[in-house]
Structures are given as C-alpha cells and as structure tokens.
XYZ file of C-alpha atoms in Angstrom:
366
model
C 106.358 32.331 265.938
C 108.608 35.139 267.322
C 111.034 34.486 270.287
C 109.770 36.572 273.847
C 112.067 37.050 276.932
C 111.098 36.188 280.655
C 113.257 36.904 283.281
C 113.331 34.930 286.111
C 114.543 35.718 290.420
C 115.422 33.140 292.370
C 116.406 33.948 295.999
C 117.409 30.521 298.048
C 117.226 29.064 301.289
C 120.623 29.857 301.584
C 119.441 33.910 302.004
C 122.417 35.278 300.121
C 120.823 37.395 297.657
C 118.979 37.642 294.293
C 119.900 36.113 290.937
C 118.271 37.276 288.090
C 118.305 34.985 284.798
C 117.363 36.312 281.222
C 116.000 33.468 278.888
C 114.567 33.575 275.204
C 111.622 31.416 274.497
C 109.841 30.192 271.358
C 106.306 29.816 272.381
C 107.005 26.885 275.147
C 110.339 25.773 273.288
C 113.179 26.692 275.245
C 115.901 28.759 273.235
C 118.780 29.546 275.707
C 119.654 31.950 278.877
C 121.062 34.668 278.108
C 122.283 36.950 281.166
C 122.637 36.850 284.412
C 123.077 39.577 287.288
C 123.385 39.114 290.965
C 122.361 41.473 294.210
C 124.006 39.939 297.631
C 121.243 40.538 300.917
C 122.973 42.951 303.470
C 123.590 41.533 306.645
C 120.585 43.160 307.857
C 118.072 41.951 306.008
C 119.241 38.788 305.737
C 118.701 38.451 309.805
C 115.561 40.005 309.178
C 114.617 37.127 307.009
C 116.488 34.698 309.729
C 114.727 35.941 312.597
C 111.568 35.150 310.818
C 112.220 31.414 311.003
C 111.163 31.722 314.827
C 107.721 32.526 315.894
C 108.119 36.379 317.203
C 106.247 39.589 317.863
C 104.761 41.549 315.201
C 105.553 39.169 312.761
C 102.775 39.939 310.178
C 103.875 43.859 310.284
C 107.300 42.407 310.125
C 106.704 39.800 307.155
C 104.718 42.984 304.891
C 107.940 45.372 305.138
C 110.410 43.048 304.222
C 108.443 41.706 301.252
C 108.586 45.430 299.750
C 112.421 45.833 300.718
C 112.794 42.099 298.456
C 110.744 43.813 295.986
C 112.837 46.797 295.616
C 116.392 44.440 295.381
C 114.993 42.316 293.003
C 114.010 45.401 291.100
C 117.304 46.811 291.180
C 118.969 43.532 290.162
C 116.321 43.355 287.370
C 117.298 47.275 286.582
C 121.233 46.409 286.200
C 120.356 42.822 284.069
C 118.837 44.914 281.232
C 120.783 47.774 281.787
C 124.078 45.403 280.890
C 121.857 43.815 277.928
C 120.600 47.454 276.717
C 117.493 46.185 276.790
C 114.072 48.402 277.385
C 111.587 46.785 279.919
C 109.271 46.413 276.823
C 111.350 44.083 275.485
C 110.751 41.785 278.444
C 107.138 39.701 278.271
C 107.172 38.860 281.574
C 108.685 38.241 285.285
C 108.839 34.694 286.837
C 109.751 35.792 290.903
C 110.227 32.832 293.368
C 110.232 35.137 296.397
C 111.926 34.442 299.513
C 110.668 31.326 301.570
C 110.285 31.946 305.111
C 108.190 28.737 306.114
C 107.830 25.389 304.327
C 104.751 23.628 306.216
C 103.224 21.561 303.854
C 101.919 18.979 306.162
C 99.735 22.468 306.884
C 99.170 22.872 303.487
C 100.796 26.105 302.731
C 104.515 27.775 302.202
C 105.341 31.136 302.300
C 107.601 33.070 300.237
C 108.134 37.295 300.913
C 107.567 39.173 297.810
C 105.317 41.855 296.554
C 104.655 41.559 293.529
C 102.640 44.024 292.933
C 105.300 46.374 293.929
C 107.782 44.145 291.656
C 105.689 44.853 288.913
C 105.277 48.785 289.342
C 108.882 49.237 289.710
C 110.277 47.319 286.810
C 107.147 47.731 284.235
C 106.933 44.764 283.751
C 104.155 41.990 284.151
C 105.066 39.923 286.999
C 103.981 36.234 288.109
C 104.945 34.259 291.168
C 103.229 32.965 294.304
C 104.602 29.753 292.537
C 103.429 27.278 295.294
C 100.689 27.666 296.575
C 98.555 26.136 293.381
C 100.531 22.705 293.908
C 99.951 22.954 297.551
C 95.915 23.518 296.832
C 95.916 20.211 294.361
C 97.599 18.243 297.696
C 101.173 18.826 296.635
C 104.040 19.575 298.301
C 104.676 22.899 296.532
C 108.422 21.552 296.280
C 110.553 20.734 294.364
C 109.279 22.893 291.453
C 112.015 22.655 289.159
C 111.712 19.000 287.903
C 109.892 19.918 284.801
C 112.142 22.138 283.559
C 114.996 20.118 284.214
C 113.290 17.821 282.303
C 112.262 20.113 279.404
C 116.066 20.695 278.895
C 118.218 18.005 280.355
C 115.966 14.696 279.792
C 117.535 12.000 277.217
C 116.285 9.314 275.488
C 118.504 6.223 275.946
C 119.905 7.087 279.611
C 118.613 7.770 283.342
C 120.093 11.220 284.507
C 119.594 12.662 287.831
C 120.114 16.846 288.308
C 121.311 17.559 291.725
C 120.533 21.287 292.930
C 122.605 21.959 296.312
C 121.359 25.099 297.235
C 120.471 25.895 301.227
C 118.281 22.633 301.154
C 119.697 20.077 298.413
C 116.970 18.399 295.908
C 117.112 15.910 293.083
C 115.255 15.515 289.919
C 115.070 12.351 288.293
C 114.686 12.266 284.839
C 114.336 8.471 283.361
C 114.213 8.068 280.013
C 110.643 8.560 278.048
C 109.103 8.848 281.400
C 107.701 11.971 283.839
C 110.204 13.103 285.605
C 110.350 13.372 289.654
C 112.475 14.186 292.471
C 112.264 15.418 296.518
C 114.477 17.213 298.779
C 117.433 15.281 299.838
C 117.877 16.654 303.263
C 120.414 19.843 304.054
C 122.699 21.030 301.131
C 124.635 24.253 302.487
C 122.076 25.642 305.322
C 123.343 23.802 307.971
C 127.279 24.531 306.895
C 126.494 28.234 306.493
C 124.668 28.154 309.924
C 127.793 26.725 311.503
C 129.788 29.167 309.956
C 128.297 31.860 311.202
C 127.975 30.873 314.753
C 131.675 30.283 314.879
C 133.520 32.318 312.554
C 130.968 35.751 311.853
C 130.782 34.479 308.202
C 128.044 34.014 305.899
C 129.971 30.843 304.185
C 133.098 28.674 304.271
C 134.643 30.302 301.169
C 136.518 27.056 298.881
C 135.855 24.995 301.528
C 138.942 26.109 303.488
C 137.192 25.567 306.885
C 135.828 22.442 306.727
C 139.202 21.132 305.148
C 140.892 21.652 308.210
C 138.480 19.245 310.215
C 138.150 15.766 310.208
C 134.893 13.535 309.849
C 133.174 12.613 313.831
C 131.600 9.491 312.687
C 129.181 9.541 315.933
C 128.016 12.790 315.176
C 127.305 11.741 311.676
C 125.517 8.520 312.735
C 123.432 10.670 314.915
C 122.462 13.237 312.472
C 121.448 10.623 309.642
C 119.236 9.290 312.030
C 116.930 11.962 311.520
C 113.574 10.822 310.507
C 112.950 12.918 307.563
C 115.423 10.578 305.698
C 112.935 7.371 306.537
C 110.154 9.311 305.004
C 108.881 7.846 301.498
C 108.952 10.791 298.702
C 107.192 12.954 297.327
C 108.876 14.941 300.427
C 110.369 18.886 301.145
C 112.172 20.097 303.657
C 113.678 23.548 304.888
C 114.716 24.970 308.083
C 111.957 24.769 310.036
C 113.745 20.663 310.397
C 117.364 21.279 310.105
C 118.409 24.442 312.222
C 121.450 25.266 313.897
C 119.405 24.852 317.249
C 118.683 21.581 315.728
C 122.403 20.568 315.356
C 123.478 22.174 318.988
C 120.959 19.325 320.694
C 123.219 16.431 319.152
C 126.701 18.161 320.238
C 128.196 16.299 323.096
C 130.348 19.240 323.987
C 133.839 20.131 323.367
C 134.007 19.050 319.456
C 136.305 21.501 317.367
C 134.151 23.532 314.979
C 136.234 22.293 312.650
C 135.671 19.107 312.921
C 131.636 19.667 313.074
C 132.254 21.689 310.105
C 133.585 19.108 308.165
C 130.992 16.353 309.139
C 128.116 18.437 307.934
C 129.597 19.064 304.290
C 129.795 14.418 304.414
C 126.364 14.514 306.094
C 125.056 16.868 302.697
C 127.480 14.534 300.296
C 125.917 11.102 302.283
C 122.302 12.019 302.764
C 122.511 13.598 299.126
C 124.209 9.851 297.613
C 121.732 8.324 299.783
C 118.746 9.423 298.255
C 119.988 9.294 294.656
C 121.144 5.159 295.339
C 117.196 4.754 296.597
C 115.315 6.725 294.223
C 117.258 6.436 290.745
C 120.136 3.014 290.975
C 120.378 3.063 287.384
C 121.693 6.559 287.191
C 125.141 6.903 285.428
C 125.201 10.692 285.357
C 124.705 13.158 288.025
C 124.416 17.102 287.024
C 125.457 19.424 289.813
C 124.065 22.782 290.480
C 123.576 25.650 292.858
C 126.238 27.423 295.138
C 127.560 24.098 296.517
C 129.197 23.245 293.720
C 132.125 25.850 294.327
C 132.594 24.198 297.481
C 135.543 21.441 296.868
C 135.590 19.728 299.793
C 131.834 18.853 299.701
C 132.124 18.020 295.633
C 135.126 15.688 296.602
C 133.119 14.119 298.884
C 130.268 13.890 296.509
C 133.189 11.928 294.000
C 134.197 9.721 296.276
C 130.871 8.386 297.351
C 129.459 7.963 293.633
C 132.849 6.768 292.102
C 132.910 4.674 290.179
C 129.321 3.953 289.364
C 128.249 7.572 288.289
C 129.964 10.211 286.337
C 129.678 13.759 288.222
C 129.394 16.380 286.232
C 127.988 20.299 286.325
C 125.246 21.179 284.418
C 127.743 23.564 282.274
C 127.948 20.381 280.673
C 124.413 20.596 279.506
C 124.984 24.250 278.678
C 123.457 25.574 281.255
C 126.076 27.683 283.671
C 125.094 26.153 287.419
C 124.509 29.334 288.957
C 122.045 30.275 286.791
C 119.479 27.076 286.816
C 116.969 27.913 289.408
C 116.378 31.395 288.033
C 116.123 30.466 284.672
C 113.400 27.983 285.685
C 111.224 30.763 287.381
C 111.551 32.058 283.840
C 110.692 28.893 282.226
C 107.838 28.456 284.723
C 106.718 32.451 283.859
C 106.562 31.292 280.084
C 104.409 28.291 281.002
C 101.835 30.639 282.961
C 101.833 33.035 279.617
C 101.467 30.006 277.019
C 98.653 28.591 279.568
C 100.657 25.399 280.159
C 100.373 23.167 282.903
C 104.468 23.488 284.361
C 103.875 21.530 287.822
C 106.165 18.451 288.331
C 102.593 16.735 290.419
C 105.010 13.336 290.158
C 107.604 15.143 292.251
C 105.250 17.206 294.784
C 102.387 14.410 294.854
C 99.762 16.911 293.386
C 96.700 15.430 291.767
C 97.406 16.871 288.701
C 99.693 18.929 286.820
C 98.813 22.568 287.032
C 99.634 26.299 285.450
C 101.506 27.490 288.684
C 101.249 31.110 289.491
C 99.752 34.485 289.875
C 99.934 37.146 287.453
C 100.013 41.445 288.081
C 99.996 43.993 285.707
C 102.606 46.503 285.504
C-alpha cells in the first residue's frame, strides 16, 4: 500500500495562531509527522475572534468575514509548510482543518468553529475536510475532546495506564488504559484564564517562561473560591471553553486590591490543581502523564504540575513518545483527515458520550 500525506491546522482556544502539521500515513497506520510551520493571529483579528465570545451586533456578517480571513492564514501557513518541504500541493491527499471555535454549547447541541473551507480548499488545491464536531454532537456527543483516539492510536500500551495531558487554552485529558477504549474530558482552564489576566494587566498576549506569575505568591481564598466552580462537580463525558471561565468570570470573585501578581500566580495552581484533580478521579492507577500544548513551556505551571503528582506519577512530554508537543493537536486533525479518506469511524464516543463511534467530518473539493 503506498504512504499518502494529510496535513492537519489546529488553531486553539488560546487564539494565538495556526499550526500546521505534515504527517505520512499507510492506509490508517500511522507513519510519523513530518513538518511543522506556524502563523501567529495579529492583534486584530485575534480581538475580532475575542469580541465574538459576547453576544454583539452584526454578528453573523461578522462571523462570515473572519472565517475567510482564517481561511486565507491557514492557507498561507499551509503555502510556507510545503514550500520548506518542496513539496507540490499534489503531493498532499488531503487537509484535516479544526477551525477556530468561537462557542462551545453543547448542552445546545452544537459548537462552532470559523473556517471556510471551501475557500481553504480553492486556495491551497487541495481537498479539504473539517467541520469536525458537529457529527459527534448529532450522535448526542459532546463534540469534545476529539483527540482521544489518536492519542490512543499512537501512545496506548499494553501493560500500563497512561494519561496524555493537552494544556492548551482549555486543558483536557485522555485516558488510555491498557487493552481498553480510551476516554478523557476537559479538565477545566489550562492557559485561557492566565493569558486573559495577562492581558488585562500587562498589554500581553502571554506570561512568557512564566516570569510573571513567578513573582506572585499563591491566595489560597481565591483558589478555594475558584475550585468551587461547579463544572468541576460535573460527572464526565464533559467540555468546557470560555463561554464558563472568562476574565469577567474571574473579576466577580476578586475581593479588591489583590496584586496581579499574586492572581497571576494562583491561576497557573488553579490549572496545575483542577488539572491533578481530574487525573486522581478519572485514571488513580496512572504512573505516567504525557504533557502537551503551549503550557508546557510555561515552568512555573509544569513545576506546579511536579509537585502535585510527585511521587506517584512520572511527568513527562510527549517528545518522549516521539511526538514534539507542539505539534500533537495538528497532527491529529491530520490523523482524523486520514480516517474520513479510509472511511473509518475516528470519534472517541467514550470520551464525548456519543452513541456511537462515527467518521467525523465534511469533505470539499479543491
């Protein structure tokens, strides 16, 4: 059987731009990632995309432009991936696009993510799938977390309970026991709220290193009143996004007067708690955790993430698994776009609650 390539664009909750991810596939048999390329959002667009967390004017007019403009970026980041691989778009089968989310409402039974794909697929040449969702959201799903299957099409071992930990805007888990399907939920905020804070107080999109929040200290009130949130009672399957955990949010359980500092550094313990938390309910027997997404280059909040799970379970980033971390949730809208090719069922229905396990996605001709 000859090997095809899928490229897959992932752009997060945390809004910071594209990523791109070039994988090689044997029919469904996974045969490595390849490349990677990365286009940041302009500060423009990504308060476009902000402001379209609140219900506003014109927001259908709004939504439309904004899914071309994300169409032509991920374009361009898809122009300079195979431009650095010297590769024609021919050589590509196929384009797995997450889109941008916008609203996560599946108590309403739908989640919307900007992209037009249509347009994606003119500009690249190149057959496009996504609308990734809204098929595990139509069998009763959650339409979130998607990426438990393909963590457990690479990372799932035989003799030992691991648990993959994306920290991303929203944090999630996937649990992958041993001979078993895997699962997983969102854990609760991973770096929204931080990046929220960090804006409001300092003009920047995200405490670089962690050098912020390393000048605070933890406010265990604050913390205690934040946990109490009652997403974390919830029973999973569950998902979360911003629509629960805003800045506006967090300003209602300020007393007044706290140093930013000092809120800053609570919210990186409330990710690391809420995040151990969820992993000590849902998988005890876990002895490795595999860390990836942005969060992981923040030191403070993987320290934190140490010290909680020390001694019991051995942290560890996905590298490890040979997988770079910054390039896992692209590479599984890849995966995901080689499922919808092959005609394979791809949804994780034990994570999201579906009924059953579905081919997720749309296609469009080039």
């Amino acid at each position: 059987m000859n090997t095809q390539l899928y490229i897959g664009i992932m752009s997060g909750t945390s809004m910071d731009g594209a990523d791109a991810v070039l994988i090689r596939m044997q029919g469904n048999q996974w045969q490595g990632a390849l490349a990677h390329a990365f286009t940041p959002y302009s500060d423009d667009l990504r308060q476009e995309l902000l402001n379209l967390q609140n219900i506003g004017d014109n927001e259908l007019h709004r939504s439309n432009i904004l899914s071309q403009n994300l169409s032509r970026l991920y374009a361009q980041t898809v122009h300079t991936l195979l431009s650095e691989q010297n590769l024609p778009a021919e050589a590509v089968t196929a384009i797995g696009c997450h889109g941008q989310t916008v609203r996560h409402a599946p108590e309403h039974g739908y989640s919307i993510q900007l992209a037009d794909l249509p347009l994606l697929a003119e500009l690249t040449g190149i057959f496009t799938i996504g609308d990734f969702r809204s098929r595990d959201l139509a069998s009763g799903g959650q339409g979130a977390p998607l990426v438990p299957a393909f963590h457990q099409a690479l990372f799932q071992h035989p003799q030992e309970t691991r648990v993959v930990l994306n920290i991303g805007g929203i944090s999630n888990i996937s649990v992958l026991p041993p001979q078993q399907a895997a699962f997983g939920f969102d854990t609760g905020p991973g770096n929204m709220l931080m990046d929220a804070w960090m804006q409001h107080n300092w003009q920047q999109s995200y405490d670089r290193d962690g050098q912020r929040a390393a000048q605070g200290t933890i406010l265990p009130d604050l913390l205690d009143n934040l946990l109490d949130h009652p997403y974390f009672r919830r029973p999973y399957p569950k998902s979360t996004g911003r629509e629960l955990f805003s800045l506006n949010w967090l300003q209602g359980r300020l007393k007044g007067g706290e140093k930013p500092e000092d809120v800053l550094r609570t919210l990186v313990r409330y990710t690391a708690q809420t995040i151990h938390t969820a992993v000590d309910t849902a998988a005890p027997d876990t002895r490795n955790l595999y860390v990836c997404g942005g969060g992981i280059r923040n030191p403070v909040l993987m320290q934190d993430l140490a010290d909680l799970f020390s001694p019991a379970v051995g942290l560890n980033s996905t590298a490890a698994l040979h997988l770079d971390p910054q390039w896992v949730e692209a590479a599984a809208f890849a995966w995901l776009a080689a499922c919808w090719i092959n005609r394979t069922p791809s949804s994780p229905h034990h994570a999201t609650g579906a009924a059953k396990a579905c081919i997720l996605g749309a296609g469009h001709y080039a």
